[in-house]
Short mmCIF file of C-alpha atoms in Angstrom, two decimals:
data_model
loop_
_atom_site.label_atom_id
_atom_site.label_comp_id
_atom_site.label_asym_id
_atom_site.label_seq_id
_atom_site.Cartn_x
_atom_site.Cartn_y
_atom_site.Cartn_z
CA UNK A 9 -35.29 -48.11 1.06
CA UNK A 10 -37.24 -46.93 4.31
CA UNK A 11 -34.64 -47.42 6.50
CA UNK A 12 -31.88 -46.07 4.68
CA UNK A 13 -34.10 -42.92 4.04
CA UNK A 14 -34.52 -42.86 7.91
CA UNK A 15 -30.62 -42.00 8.20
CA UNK A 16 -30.63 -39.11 6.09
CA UNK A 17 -32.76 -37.56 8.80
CA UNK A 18 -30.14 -38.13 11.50
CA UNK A 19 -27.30 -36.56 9.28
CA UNK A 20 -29.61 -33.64 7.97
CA UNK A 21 -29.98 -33.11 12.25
CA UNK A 22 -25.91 -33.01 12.04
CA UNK A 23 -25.77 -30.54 9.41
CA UNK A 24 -27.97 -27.95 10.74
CA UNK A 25 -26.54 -28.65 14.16
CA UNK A 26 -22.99 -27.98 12.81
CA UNK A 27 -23.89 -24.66 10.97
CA UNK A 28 -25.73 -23.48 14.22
CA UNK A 29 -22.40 -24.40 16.43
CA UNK A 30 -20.56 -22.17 14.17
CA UNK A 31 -22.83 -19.29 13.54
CA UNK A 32 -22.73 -19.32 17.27
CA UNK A 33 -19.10 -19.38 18.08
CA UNK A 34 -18.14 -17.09 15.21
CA UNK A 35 -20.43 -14.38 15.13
CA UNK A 36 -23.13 -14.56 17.72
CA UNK A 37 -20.46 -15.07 20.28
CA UNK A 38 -17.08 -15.19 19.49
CA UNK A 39 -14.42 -15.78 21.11
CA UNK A 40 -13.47 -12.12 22.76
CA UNK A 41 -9.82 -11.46 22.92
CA UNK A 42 -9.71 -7.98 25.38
CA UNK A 43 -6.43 -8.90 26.67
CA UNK A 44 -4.47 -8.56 23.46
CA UNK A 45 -0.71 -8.25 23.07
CA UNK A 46 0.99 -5.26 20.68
CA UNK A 47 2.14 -7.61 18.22
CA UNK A 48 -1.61 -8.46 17.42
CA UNK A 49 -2.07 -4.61 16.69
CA UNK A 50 -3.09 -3.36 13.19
CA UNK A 51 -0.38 -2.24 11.08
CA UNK A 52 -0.84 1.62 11.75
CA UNK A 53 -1.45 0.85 15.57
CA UNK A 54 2.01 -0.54 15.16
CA UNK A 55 3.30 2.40 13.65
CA UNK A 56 1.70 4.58 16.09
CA UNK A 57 2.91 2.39 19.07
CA UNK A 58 6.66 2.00 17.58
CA UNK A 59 6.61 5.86 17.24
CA UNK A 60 5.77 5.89 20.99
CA UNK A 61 9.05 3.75 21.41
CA UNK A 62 11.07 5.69 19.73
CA UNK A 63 9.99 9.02 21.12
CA UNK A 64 10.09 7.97 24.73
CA UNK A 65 14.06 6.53 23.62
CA UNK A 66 14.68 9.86 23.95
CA UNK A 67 13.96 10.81 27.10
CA UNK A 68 14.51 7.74 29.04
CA UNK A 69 17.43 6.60 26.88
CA UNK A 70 17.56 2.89 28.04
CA UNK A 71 18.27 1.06 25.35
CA UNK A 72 17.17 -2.11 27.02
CA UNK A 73 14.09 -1.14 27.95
CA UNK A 74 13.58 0.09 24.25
CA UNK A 75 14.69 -3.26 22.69
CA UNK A 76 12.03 -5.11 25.15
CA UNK A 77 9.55 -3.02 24.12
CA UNK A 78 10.58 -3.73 20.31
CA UNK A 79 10.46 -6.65 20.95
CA UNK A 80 6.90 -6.64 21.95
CA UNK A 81 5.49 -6.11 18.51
CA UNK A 82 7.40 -8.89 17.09
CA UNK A 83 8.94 -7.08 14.21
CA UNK A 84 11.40 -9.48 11.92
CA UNK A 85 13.98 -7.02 12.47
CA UNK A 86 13.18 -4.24 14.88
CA UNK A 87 15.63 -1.77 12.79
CA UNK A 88 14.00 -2.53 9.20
CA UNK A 89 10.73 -1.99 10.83
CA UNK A 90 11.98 1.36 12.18
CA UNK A 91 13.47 2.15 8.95
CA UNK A 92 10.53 1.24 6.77
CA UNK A 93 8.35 2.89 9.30
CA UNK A 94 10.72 5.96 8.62
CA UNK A 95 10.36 6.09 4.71
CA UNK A 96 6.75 5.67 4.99
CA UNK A 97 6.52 8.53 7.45
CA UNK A 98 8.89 10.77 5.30
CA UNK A 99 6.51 9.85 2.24
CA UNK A 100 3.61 10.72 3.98
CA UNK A 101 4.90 14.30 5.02
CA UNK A 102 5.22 13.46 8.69
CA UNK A 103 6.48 15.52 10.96
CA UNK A 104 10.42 15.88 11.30
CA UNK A 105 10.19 15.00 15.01
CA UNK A 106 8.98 11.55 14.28
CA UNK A 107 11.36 10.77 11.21
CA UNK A 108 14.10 11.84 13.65
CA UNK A 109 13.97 9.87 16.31
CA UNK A 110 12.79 6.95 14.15
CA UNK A 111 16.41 6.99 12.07
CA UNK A 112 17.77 7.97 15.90
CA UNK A 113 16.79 4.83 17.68
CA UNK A 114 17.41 2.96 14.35
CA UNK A 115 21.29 4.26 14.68
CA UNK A 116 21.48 3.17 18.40
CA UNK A 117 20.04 0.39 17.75
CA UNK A 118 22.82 -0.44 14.70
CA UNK A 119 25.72 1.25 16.96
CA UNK A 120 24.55 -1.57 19.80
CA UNK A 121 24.25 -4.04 17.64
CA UNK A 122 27.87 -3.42 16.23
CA UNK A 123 29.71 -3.58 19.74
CA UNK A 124 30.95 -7.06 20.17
CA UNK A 125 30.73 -7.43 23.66
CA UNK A 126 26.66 -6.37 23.87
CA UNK A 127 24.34 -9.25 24.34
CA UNK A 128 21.13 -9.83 24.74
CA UNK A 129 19.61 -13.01 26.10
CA UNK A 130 15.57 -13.43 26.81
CA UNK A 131 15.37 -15.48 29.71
CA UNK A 132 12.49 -15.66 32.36
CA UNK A 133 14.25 -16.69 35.53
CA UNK A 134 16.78 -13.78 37.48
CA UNK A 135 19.57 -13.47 35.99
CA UNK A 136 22.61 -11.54 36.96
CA UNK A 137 23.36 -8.11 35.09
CA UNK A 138 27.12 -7.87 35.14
CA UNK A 139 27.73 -4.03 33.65
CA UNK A 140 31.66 -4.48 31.92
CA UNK A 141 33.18 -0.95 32.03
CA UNK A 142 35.80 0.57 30.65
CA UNK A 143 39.38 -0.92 31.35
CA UNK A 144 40.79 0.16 34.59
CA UNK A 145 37.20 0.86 36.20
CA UNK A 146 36.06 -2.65 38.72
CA UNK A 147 33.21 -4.73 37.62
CA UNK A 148 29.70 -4.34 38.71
CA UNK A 149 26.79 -6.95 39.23
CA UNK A 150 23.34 -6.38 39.66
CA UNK A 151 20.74 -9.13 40.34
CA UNK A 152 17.04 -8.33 40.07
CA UNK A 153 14.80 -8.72 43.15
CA UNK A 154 12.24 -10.64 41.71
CA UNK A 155 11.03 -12.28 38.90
CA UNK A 156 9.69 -10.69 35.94
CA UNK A 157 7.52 -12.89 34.17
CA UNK A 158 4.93 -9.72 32.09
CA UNK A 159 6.56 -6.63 32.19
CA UNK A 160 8.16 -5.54 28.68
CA UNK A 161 10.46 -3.19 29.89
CA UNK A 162 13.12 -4.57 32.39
CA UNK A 163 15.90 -4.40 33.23
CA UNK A 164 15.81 -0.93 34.50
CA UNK A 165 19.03 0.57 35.54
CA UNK A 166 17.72 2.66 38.22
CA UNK A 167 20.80 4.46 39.53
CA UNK A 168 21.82 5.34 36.18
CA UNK A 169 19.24 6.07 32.75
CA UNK A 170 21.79 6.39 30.63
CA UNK A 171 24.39 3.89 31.60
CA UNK A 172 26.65 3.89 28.64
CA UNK A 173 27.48 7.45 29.42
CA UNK A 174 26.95 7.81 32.71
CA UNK A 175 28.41 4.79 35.02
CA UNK A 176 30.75 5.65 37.77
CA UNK A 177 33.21 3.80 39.47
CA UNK A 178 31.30 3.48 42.75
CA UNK A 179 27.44 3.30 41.25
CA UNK A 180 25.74 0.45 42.48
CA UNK A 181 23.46 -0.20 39.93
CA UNK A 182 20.26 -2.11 40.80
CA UNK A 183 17.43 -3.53 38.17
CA UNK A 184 13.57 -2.29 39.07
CA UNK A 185 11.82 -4.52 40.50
CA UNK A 186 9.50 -7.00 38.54
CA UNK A 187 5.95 -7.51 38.20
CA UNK A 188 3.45 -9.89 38.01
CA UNK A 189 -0.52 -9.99 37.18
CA UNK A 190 -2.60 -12.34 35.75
CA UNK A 191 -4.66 -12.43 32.08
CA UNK A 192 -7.70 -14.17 31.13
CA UNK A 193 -5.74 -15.19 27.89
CA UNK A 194 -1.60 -16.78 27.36
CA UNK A 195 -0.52 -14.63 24.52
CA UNK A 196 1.11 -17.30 22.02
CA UNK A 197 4.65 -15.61 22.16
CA UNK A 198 6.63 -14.99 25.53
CA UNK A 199 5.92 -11.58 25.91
CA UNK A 200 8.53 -11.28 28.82
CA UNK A 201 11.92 -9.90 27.72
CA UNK A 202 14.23 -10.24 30.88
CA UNK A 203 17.85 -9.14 29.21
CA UNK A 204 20.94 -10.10 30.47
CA UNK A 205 22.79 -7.08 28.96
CA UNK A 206 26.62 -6.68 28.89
CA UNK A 207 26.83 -2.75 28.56
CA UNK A 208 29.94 -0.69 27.62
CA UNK A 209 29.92 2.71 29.13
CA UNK A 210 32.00 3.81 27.06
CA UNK A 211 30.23 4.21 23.83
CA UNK A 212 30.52 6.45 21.50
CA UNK A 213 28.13 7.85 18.33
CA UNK A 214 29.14 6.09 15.20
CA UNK A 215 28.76 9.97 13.85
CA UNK A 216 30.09 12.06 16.37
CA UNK A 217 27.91 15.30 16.56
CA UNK A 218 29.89 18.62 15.49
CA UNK A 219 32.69 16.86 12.92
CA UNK A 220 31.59 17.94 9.70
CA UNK A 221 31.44 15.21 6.80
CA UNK A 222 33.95 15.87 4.08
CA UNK A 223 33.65 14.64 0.46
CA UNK A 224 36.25 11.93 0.17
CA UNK A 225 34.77 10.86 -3.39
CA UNK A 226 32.46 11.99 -5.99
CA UNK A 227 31.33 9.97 -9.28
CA UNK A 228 28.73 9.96 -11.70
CA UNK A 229 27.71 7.18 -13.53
CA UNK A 230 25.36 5.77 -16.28
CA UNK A 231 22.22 3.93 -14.97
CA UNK A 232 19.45 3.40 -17.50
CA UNK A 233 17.28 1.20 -14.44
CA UNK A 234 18.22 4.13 -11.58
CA UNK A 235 18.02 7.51 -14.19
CA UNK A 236 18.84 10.63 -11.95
CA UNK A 237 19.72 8.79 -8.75
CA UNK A 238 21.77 10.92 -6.46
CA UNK A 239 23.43 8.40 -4.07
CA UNK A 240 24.59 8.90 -0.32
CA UNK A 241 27.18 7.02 1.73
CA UNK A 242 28.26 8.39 4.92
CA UNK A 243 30.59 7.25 6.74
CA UNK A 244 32.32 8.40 10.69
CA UNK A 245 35.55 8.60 11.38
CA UNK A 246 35.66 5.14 12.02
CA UNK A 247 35.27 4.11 8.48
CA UNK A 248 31.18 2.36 9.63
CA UNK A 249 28.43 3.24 8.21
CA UNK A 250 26.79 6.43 9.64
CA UNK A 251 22.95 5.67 10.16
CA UNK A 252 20.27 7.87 11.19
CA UNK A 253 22.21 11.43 9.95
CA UNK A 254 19.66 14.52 8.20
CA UNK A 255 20.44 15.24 4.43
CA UNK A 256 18.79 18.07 3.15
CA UNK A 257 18.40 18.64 -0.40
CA UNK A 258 17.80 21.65 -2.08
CA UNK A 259 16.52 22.64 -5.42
CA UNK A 260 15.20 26.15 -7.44
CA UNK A 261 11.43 25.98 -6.19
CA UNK A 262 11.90 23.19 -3.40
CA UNK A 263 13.83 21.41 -0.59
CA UNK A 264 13.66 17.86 0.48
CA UNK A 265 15.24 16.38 4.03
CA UNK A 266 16.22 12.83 4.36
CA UNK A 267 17.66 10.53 6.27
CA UNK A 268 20.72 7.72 6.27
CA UNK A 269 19.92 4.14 6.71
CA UNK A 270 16.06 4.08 5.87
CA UNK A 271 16.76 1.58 3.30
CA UNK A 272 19.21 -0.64 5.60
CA UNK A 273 19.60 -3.32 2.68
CA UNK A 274 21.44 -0.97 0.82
CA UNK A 275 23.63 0.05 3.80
CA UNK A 276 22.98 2.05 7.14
CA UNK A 277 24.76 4.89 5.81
CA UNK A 278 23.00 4.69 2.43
CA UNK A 279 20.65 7.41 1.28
CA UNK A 280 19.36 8.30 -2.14
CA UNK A 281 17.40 11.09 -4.09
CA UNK A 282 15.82 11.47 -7.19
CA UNK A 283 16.95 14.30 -9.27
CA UNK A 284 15.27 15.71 -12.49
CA UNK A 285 17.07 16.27 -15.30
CA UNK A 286 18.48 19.69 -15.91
CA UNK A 287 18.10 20.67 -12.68
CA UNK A 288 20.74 22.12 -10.31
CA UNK A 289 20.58 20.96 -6.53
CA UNK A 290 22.29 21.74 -3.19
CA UNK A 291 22.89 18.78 -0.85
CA UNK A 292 23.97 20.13 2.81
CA UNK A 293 25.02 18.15 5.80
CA UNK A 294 25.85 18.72 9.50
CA UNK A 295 23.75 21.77 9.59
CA UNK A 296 25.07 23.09 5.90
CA UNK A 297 28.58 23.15 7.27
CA UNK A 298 29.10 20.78 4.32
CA UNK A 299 27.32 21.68 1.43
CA UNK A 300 27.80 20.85 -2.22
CA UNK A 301 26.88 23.23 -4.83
CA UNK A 302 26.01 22.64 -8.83
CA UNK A 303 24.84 19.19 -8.25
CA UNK A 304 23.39 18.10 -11.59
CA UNK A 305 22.16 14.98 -13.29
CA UNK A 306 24.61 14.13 -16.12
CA UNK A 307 22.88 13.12 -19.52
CA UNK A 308 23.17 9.80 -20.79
CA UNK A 309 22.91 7.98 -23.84
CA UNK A 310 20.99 5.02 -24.63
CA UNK A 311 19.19 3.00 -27.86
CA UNK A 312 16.16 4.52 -26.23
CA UNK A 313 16.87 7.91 -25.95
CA UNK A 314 18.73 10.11 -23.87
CA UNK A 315 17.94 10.14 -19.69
CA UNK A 316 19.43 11.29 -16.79
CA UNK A 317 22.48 9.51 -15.19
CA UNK A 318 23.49 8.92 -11.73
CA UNK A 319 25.57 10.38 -8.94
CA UNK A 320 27.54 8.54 -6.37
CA UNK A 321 28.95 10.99 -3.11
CA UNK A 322 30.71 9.56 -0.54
CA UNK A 323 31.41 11.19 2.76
CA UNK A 324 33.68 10.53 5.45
CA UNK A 325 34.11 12.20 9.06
CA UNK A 326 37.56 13.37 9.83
CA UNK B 6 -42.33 -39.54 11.18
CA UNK B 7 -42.62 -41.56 14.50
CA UNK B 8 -41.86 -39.57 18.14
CA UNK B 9 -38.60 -41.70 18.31
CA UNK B 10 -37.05 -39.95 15.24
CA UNK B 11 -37.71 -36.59 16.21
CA UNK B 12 -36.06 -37.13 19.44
CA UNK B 13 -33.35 -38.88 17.24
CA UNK B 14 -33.30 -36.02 14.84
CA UNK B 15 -33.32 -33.09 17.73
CA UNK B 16 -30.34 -34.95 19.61
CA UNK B 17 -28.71 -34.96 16.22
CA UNK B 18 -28.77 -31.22 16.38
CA UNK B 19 -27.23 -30.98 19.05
CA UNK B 20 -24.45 -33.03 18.69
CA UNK B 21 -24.20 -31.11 15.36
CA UNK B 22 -24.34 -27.75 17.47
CA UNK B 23 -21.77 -29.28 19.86
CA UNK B 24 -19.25 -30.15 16.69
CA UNK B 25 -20.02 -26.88 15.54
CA UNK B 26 -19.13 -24.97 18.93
CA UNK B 27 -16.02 -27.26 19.37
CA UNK B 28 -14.71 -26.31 15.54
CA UNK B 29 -15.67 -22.21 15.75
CA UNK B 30 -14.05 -22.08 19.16
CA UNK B 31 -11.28 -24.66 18.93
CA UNK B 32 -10.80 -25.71 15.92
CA UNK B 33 -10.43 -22.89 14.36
CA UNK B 34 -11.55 -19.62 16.49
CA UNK B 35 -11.85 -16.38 14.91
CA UNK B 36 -8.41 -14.96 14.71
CA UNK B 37 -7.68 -10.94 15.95
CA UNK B 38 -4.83 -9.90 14.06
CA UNK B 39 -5.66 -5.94 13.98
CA UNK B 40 -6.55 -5.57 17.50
CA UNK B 41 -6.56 -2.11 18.59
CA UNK B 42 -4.49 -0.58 21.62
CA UNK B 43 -7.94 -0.33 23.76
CA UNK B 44 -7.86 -4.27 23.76
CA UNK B 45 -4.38 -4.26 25.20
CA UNK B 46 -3.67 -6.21 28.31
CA UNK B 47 -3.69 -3.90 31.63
CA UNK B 48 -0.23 -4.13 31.69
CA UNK B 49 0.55 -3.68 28.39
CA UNK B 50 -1.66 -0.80 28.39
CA UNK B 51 -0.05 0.54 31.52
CA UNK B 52 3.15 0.53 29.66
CA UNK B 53 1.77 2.51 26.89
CA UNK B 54 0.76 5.32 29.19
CA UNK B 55 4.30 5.34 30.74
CA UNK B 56 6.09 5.58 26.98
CA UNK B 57 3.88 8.84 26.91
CA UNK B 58 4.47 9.92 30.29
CA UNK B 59 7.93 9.42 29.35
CA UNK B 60 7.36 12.14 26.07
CA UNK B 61 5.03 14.02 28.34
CA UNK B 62 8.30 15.07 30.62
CA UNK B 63 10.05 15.88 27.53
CA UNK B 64 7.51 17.59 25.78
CA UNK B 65 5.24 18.97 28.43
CA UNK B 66 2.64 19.32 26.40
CA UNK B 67 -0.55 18.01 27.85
CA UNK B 68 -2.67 17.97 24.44
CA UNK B 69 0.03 15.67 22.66
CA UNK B 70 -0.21 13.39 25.54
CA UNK B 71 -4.46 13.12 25.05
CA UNK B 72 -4.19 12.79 21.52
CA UNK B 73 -1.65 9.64 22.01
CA UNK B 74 -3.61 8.06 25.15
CA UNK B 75 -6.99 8.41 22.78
CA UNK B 76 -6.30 5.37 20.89
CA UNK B 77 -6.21 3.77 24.22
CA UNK B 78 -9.68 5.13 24.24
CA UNK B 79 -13.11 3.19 24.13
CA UNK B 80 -15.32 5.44 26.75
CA UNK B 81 -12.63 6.30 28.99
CA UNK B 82 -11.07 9.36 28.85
CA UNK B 83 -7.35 10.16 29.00
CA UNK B 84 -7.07 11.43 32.22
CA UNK B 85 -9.31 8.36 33.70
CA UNK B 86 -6.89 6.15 31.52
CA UNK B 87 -3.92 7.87 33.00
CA UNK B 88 -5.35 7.36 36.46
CA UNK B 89 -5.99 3.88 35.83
CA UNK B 90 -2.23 3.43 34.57
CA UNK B 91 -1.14 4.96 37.77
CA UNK B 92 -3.30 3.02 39.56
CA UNK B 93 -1.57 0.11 38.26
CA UNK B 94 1.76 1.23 38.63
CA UNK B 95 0.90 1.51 42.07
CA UNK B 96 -0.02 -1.46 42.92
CA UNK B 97 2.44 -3.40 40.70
CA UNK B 98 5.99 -3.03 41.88
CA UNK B 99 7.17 -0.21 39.36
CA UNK B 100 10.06 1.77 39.88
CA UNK B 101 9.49 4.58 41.61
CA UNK B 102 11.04 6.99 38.97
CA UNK B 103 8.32 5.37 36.55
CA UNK B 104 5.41 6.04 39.02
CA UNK B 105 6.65 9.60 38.92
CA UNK B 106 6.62 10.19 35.41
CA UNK B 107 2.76 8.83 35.73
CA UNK B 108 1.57 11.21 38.63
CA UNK B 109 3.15 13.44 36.77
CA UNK B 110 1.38 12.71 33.79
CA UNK B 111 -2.20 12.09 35.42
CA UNK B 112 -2.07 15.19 37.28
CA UNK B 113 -0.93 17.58 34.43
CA UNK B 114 -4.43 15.52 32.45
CA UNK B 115 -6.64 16.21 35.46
CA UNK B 116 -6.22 19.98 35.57
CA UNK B 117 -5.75 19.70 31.48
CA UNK B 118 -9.15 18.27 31.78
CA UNK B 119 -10.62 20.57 34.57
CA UNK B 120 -9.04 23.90 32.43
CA UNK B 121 -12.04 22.57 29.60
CA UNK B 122 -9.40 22.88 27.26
CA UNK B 123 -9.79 21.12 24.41
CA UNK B 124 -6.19 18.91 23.03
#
């Protein structure tokens, strides 16, 4: 009886010692992480630092360098992020500048994604850049100088920001130079995007800036689960969806601006609005060239009472 | 109880403390999922100062460009952060057209900061 009394002792010891250890490691000193990574951000950190992506798109315009540093936050899908990020932003009254280049970099990003011949391959040795251009102009290869192994933003196309516009025959296109330092701390994921990109120069906006959209078809339906949805598909003059274009809605008393492919599962040149019933709106496009007038919920019928019905616009760039 | 059992008992604390240690910091360490941008890696964080260098030469407006490098923040202030950015741009092999945009940036902050105008 003694001597098994004179274990408990020993595992009493072990017990106290354990919940010491762990105060210890958890809250009197715990571990310190100062060298974090931006997927480990906070969701509006996120939303502040995708922003920053987005914005800075538009004035360095290198879509590679604005994939890597997607890529950095470790979104499921970089353009759902962007276009979720987008409908929360329009929600919270944001300002227009951020929606826009938001649904901007959202529609390159789609437009890229649509070429065939674009790739991108994360690889963390040199790799050769070979830039395809447009048929009758020679290939061109670029090979990085060195390694890479932390920077998110690379390859750089020095010679050229804007290489799908701007390549010339004779540009000899070089990638910046990589970097290397070292961190107290591995982050879990590779945070070292080196793309191998196949560029086209020759792309071209799925909606080409200054063609109008034209109605090509108009219907109204009967939706008890949608009541007064006014529904948006635009579409370029290829027949793809056109992502990332301004809608702006307006009603007696108010005015509402929108954008095309926030809700990509419906279609990147999807857009919707809510009308009330027995109201009359005004839906412009391409800077009210297009506009259409009288736009009204119709009334429907159900075993529940009447409720507003649905509208279904298609547009379509010459 | 006899001396032999408090030794016994005290080493059992610290084997305890040593299980403990090896399970909080191990095991199962406390987890930072919603860091904030001032814990960012130095290059990380040098890449966040050249996105809004990169807006700065679009927008050229200095105030914008404190209120984004803020949540870099902690005690340092933007134009010591854009310094610091610089400083690593430097002495990293950057692009040249990158370390631009950052003197750029630093140097519009600096007299920003000197006017005692307030973002």
């Amino acid at each position: 009886m003694n001597e098994s009394k004179g274990y408990w002792y020993l595992l009493t010891g072990l017990a106290v010692g354990i919940v010491l250890g762990i105060l210890y490691a958890w809250a009197i000193a715990p571990l310190e992480y100062t060298n974090t990574s931006p997927d480990t951000l906070r969701a509006n950190f996120k939303d502040e630092y995708r922003l920053l992506i987005a914005l800075s798109h538009q004035s360095h315009g290198s879509l590679d360098r604005t994939r890597a540093r997607l890529a950095l936050l470790a979104d499921f899908d970089p353009i759902t992020a962007l276009g979720e990020q987008a409908q929360r932003f329009l929600s919270a009254n944001a300002s227009k500048e951020s929606i826009q280049a938001l649904a901007d970099l959202s529609e390159a990003l789609q437009r890229e994604q649509a070429l065939p011949t674009s790739t991108l391959m994360i690889d963390a040795t040199p790799v050769a850049v070979t830039i395809t251009l447009a048929a009758g102009l020679p290939q061109q290869t670029a090979i990085p100088t060195t390694t890479d192994s932390l920077s998110p933003f690379e390859p750089l196309l020095e010679a050229t920001p804007t290489p799908e516009l701007s390549v010339a025959p004779s540009t000899s296109a070089t990638l910046a130079t990589g970097r290397t330092s070292t961190a107290s701390r591995t982050p879990a994921k590779s945070a070292t995007p080196i793309a191998s990109a196949t560029l086209k120069p020759s792309l071209t906006p799925t909606a080409t800036p200054g063609a109008p959209f034209q109605l090509i078809s108009q219907e109204t339906f009967c939706e008890f689960t949608q009541p007064g949805l006014l529904q948006i598909d635009l579409q370029n003059a290829a027949g793809e969806p056109a992502a990332g274009i301004e809608i702006s809605i307006t009603w007696l008393g108010g005015a509402e601006q929108f954008f095309t492919g926030l809700k990509p599962e419906l279609g990147y040149g999807y857009a919707d609005f809510v009308m009330m019933a027995d109201m009359e709106y005004v839906l412009s496009l391409s800077n009210g060239v297009t506009r259409i007038t009288e736009l009204q919920a119709p009334m429907c019928d159900s075993s529940e009472g009447a409720y507003p019905g649905s509208i279904w616009l298609q547009f379509r760039q010459p | 109880m006899s001396p032999q059992r408090w030794i016994l008992f005290a080493l059992s604390i610290l084997v305890g403390i040593a299980l403990g240690l090896i399970y909080g910091w191990v095991i199962s360490p406390v987890e930072y999922v919603d860091t904030s941008p001032d814990s960012l890696r130095a290059d990380y964080r040098a890449d966040y100062v050249l996105m809004v260098a990169e807006i700065y030469q679009t927008e050229q407006d200095p105030g914008k460009a404190i209120r984004r490098l803020a949540l870099l923040g902690g005690a340092t202030l933007p134009h010591e952060i854009a310094a610091e950015a610089l400083q690593f741009a430097q002495t990293n092999p950057y692009s040249p057209q990158d370390i631009l945009l950052l003197q750029n940036l630093s140097l519009a902050l600096q007299i920003y900061n000197a006017s005692g105008a307030q973002p």
